[in-house]
Short mmCIF file of C-alpha atoms in Angstrom, two decimals:
data_model
loop_
_atom_site.label_atom_id
_atom_site.label_comp_id
_atom_site.label_asym_id
_atom_site.label_seq_id
_atom_site.Cartn_x
_atom_site.Cartn_y
_atom_site.Cartn_z
CA UNK N 138 -29.07 17.18 -1.98
CA UNK N 139 -27.19 16.11 1.01
CA UNK N 140 -27.36 12.42 2.05
CA UNK N 141 -25.62 9.37 2.13
CA UNK N 142 -27.42 5.93 0.71
CA UNK N 143 -26.36 2.54 1.83
CA UNK N 144 -27.26 -0.39 0.01
CA UNK N 145 -26.27 -4.42 0.14
CA UNK N 146 -28.06 -5.12 2.98
CA UNK N 147 -29.55 -9.22 2.51
CA UNK N 148 -30.71 -12.29 3.67
CA UNK N 149 -26.88 -14.39 3.92
CA UNK N 150 -26.34 -17.91 5.74
CA UNK N 151 -24.71 -18.09 8.99
CA UNK N 152 -20.63 -18.20 8.09
CA UNK N 153 -21.15 -16.33 5.10
CA UNK N 154 -19.88 -13.13 3.70
CA UNK N 155 -21.72 -9.52 2.27
CA UNK N 156 -20.51 -5.98 1.72
CA UNK N 157 -22.37 -2.82 2.41
CA UNK N 158 -21.62 0.40 0.67
CA UNK N 159 -22.70 3.76 1.67
CA UNK N 160 -22.37 6.33 -1.42
CA UNK N 161 -22.31 9.78 -0.50
CA UNK N 162 -23.83 12.90 -2.35
CA UNK N 163 -23.78 16.29 -2.18
CA UNK N 164 -20.70 16.84 0.45
CA UNK N 165 -17.16 17.10 0.08
CA UNK N 166 -17.10 12.86 1.15
CA UNK N 167 -13.69 12.92 1.16
CA UNK N 168 -12.92 15.79 4.04
CA UNK N 169 -14.74 13.91 6.40
CA UNK N 170 -14.34 10.60 8.92
CA UNK N 171 -17.30 8.22 8.55
CA UNK N 172 -18.87 5.49 10.64
CA UNK N 173 -21.41 2.30 10.64
CA UNK N 174 -23.68 1.84 13.11
CA UNK N 175 -26.36 -1.03 13.43
CA UNK N 176 -29.21 -2.00 15.06
CA UNK N 177 -30.55 -5.02 15.69
CA UNK N 178 -34.19 -5.25 15.90
CA UNK N 179 -36.03 -3.96 18.60
CA UNK N 180 -32.79 -2.76 19.83
CA UNK N 181 -31.11 -0.06 20.72
CA UNK N 182 -28.03 1.75 18.49
CA UNK N 183 -24.59 -0.56 18.12
CA UNK N 184 -21.33 1.57 17.22
CA UNK N 185 -19.67 -1.05 14.87
CA UNK N 186 -16.62 1.14 13.08
CA UNK N 187 -14.85 3.95 11.99
CA UNK N 188 -12.44 5.06 9.65
CA UNK N 189 -11.04 8.85 9.04
CA UNK N 190 -11.04 10.55 6.16
CA UNK N 191 -8.29 9.37 4.29
CA UNK N 192 -8.79 5.92 5.09
CA UNK N 193 -6.55 5.76 8.43
CA UNK N 194 -7.38 5.99 11.81
CA UNK N 195 -9.70 2.17 11.63
CA UNK N 196 -11.48 1.34 14.61
CA UNK N 197 -13.96 -1.78 15.39
CA UNK N 198 -15.99 -3.00 18.13
CA UNK N 199 -14.69 -5.85 19.63
CA UNK N 200 -18.31 -7.96 18.53
CA UNK N 201 -17.10 -7.35 15.05
CA UNK N 202 -12.70 -7.54 15.13
CA UNK N 203 -11.38 -9.45 12.92
CA UNK N 204 -15.01 -10.53 10.81
CA UNK N 205 -15.31 -6.92 9.22
CA UNK N 206 -13.26 -4.35 7.69
CA UNK N 207 -14.17 -1.16 6.90
CA UNK N 208 -13.00 0.81 3.90
CA UNK N 209 -13.85 3.55 1.25
CA UNK N 210 -13.15 5.15 -2.12
CA UNK N 211 -13.00 8.58 -2.02
CA UNK N 212 -12.86 8.52 -5.68
CA UNK N 213 -15.78 7.18 -5.51
CA UNK N 214 -17.69 8.75 -2.71
CA UNK N 215 -18.13 5.43 -1.49
CA UNK N 216 -17.73 3.96 2.07
CA UNK N 217 -17.71 0.49 2.38
CA UNK N 218 -18.63 -2.25 5.20
CA UNK N 219 -16.95 -5.94 4.22
CA UNK N 220 -18.21 -8.31 6.53
CA UNK N 221 -17.12 -12.26 6.81
CA UNK N 222 -17.93 -15.43 8.82
CA UNK N 223 -21.42 -13.65 9.70
CA UNK N 224 -23.79 -15.27 12.60
CA UNK N 225 -27.23 -14.47 13.72
CA UNK N 226 -26.51 -12.04 16.16
CA UNK N 227 -25.37 -9.74 13.08
CA UNK N 228 -29.09 -9.64 11.95
CA UNK N 229 -29.42 -5.73 12.34
CA UNK N 230 -30.36 -2.70 10.18
CA UNK N 231 -26.52 -0.95 9.23
CA UNK N 232 -26.32 2.38 8.83
CA UNK N 233 -23.76 4.45 7.90
CA UNK N 234 -23.20 7.97 9.08
CA UNK N 235 -20.44 11.18 8.18
CA UNK N 236 -18.39 11.38 11.55
CA UNK N 237 -17.86 15.47 12.05
CA UNK N 238 -15.24 16.64 14.03
CA UNK N 239 -15.20 20.16 14.19
CA UNK N 240 -12.22 21.51 16.58
CA UNK N 241 -12.88 19.28 19.70
CA UNK N 242 -16.35 18.78 18.86
CA UNK N 243 -17.76 15.14 17.44
CA UNK N 244 -20.75 14.60 16.28
CA UNK N 245 -22.86 11.94 13.11
CA UNK N 246 -24.63 14.88 11.89
CA UNK N 247 -25.61 12.86 8.38
CA UNK N 248 -27.03 9.53 8.16
CA UNK N 249 -28.25 7.15 5.81
CA UNK N 250 -31.39 5.04 5.66
CA UNK N 251 -30.07 2.61 6.79
CA UNK N 252 -30.01 -1.06 4.80
CA UNK N 253 -30.80 -4.67 6.28
CA UNK N 254 -28.73 -7.72 6.72
CA UNK N 255 -29.98 -10.72 8.07
CA UNK N 256 -28.06 -13.95 9.00
CA UNK N 257 -30.50 -17.50 9.01
CA UNK N 258 -30.11 -20.55 7.85
CA UNK H 241 -15.43 -0.10 27.89
CA UNK H 242 -17.15 3.01 28.79
CA UNK H 243 -20.61 2.52 29.33
CA UNK H 244 -23.61 5.07 29.22
CA UNK H 245 -26.90 4.60 31.35
CA UNK H 246 -30.12 6.34 30.43
CA UNK H 247 -32.61 6.72 32.85
CA UNK H 248 -35.75 6.09 32.30
CA UNK H 249 -35.87 3.22 30.11
CA UNK H 250 -39.37 4.19 28.98
CA UNK H 251 -41.92 7.43 29.92
CA UNK H 252 -45.36 8.26 29.08
CA UNK H 253 -46.12 11.88 28.95
CA UNK H 254 -48.36 14.37 28.17
CA UNK H 255 -48.22 16.87 24.77
CA UNK H 256 -47.08 20.28 26.54
CA UNK H 257 -45.04 18.66 29.49
CA UNK H 258 -41.64 19.05 30.80
CA UNK H 259 -39.61 15.92 29.98
CA UNK H 260 -36.31 15.29 31.34
CA UNK H 261 -34.02 11.86 30.86
CA UNK H 262 -30.24 11.26 32.18
CA UNK H 263 -27.54 9.43 30.85
CA UNK H 264 -25.11 8.65 33.61
CA UNK H 265 -21.14 7.93 32.18
CA UNK H 266 -19.29 4.69 34.03
CA UNK H 267 -15.98 7.58 33.90
CA UNK H 268 -15.82 11.12 32.89
CA UNK H 269 -16.04 11.57 29.81
CA UNK H 270 -16.05 15.46 29.95
CA UNK H 271 -18.87 16.99 27.85
CA UNK H 272 -18.07 14.49 24.81
CA UNK H 273 -22.01 13.23 24.55
CA UNK H 274 -24.34 13.85 21.35
CA UNK H 275 -27.99 13.32 21.80
CA UNK H 276 -29.73 11.50 18.94
CA UNK H 277 -33.77 11.46 18.46
CA UNK H 278 -34.71 8.13 16.43
CA UNK H 279 -38.60 7.50 14.95
CA UNK H 280 -39.77 4.13 13.96
CA UNK H 281 -38.57 2.44 10.51
CA UNK H 282 -36.21 6.00 10.71
CA UNK H 283 -32.58 6.83 11.17
CA UNK H 284 -31.34 8.48 14.03
CA UNK H 285 -31.28 12.68 14.38
CA UNK H 286 -28.61 14.82 15.65
CA UNK H 287 -30.34 16.68 18.59
CA UNK H 288 -27.62 18.07 20.96
CA UNK H 289 -23.43 18.16 20.65
CA UNK H 290 -20.85 18.64 23.31
CA UNK H 291 -23.64 18.41 25.79
CA UNK H 292 -24.99 21.35 25.49
CA UNK H 293 -24.66 23.00 21.75
CA UNK H 294 -27.85 22.76 19.63
CA UNK H 295 -27.52 21.33 15.98
CA UNK H 296 -28.38 23.85 13.55
CA UNK H 297 -32.30 23.05 12.86
CA UNK H 298 -33.50 21.60 15.99
CA UNK H 299 -36.40 23.62 18.08
CA UNK H 300 -35.19 25.36 20.73
CA UNK H 301 -37.57 23.33 22.88
CA UNK H 302 -34.58 20.44 23.24
CA UNK H 303 -31.79 21.80 25.28
CA UNK H 304 -29.02 19.51 27.00
CA UNK H 305 -26.89 19.86 29.92
CA UNK H 306 -24.19 18.30 31.90
CA UNK H 307 -20.38 17.03 32.36
CA UNK H 308 -18.28 14.62 33.54
CA UNK H 309 -20.22 11.86 34.41
CA UNK H 310 -24.02 12.81 34.57
CA UNK H 311 -25.88 14.70 31.52
CA UNK H 312 -29.47 15.37 30.82
CA UNK H 313 -31.63 15.82 27.73
CA UNK H 314 -34.63 18.51 28.34
CA UNK H 315 -37.61 18.94 25.94
CA UNK H 316 -39.24 22.01 27.70
CA UNK H 317 -42.66 21.77 26.02
CA UNK H 318 -43.42 18.41 24.43
CA UNK H 319 -44.79 18.38 20.87
CA UNK H 320 -46.81 15.46 18.81
CA UNK H 321 -44.09 15.02 16.77
CA UNK H 322 -41.27 14.64 19.53
CA UNK H 323 -42.73 10.98 20.49
CA UNK H 324 -39.96 8.84 19.77
CA UNK H 325 -36.95 7.55 21.16
CA UNK H 326 -33.95 9.04 21.93
CA UNK H 327 -30.24 7.73 22.88
CA UNK H 328 -27.00 9.21 24.09
CA UNK H 329 -24.02 8.90 23.02
CA UNK H 330 -20.17 9.48 24.26
CA UNK H 331 -16.98 10.41 21.77
CA UNK H 332 -14.99 10.53 24.52
CA UNK H 333 -12.90 7.33 23.68
CA UNK H 334 -13.47 3.75 21.23
CA UNK H 335 -15.65 2.14 21.53
CA UNK H 336 -18.17 4.60 20.58
CA UNK H 337 -20.85 3.91 23.28
CA UNK H 338 -24.66 4.79 23.43
CA UNK H 339 -26.76 4.96 25.52
CA UNK H 340 -29.44 2.24 26.03
CA UNK H 341 -31.86 4.21 24.86
CA UNK H 342 -35.18 6.05 25.82
CA UNK H 343 -38.52 5.68 24.33
CA UNK H 344 -40.95 8.72 25.14
CA UNK H 345 -44.79 8.00 24.49
CA UNK H 346 -48.10 9.12 25.17
#
């Protein structure tokens, strides 16, 4: 079955750190760029970061630049998001998704179920 | 950052209704736009990419149109399973911004 599965969400204090993981299966993980998107409780979707298929092509939202680091291990079919200096406003469900690029077409056509990060004292 | 403005933010509709949602970009994005459906407690699901291309497996009652700065998602005959929130997203520039969402309710 083609799927993505996130893990690592937890309750963490402000200023703390957390690492999220996203395991892919059923497709050739190393062939695809990957992204993180988050959704604060009751709010809309916010793109967080992207990483290219080989680990380059990294980009971040301004709201997380300098605090979050995206990475991947293609030998383990796994995407990561290292989150440091966490703030209350980082509280959200974090989704990973497969970033398909076919010619000039771009879209996120496979999503994980999400993992909840709560930043609170 | 490039902004996407969706309207309306919510709408009330009945089964069988034709529903139209609009998405306006703050600058020209050509056809680099996708639409997603999200149900409560679930991940988003891709409906339309390249502004008007239907994702495989998505019912044909969903359609997208537009280019440049103005885009539309249309549901030709609303079905019970279509009550959800819909988001547009642009792929022209980083950051890859989403619209604010449109909640379709009964």
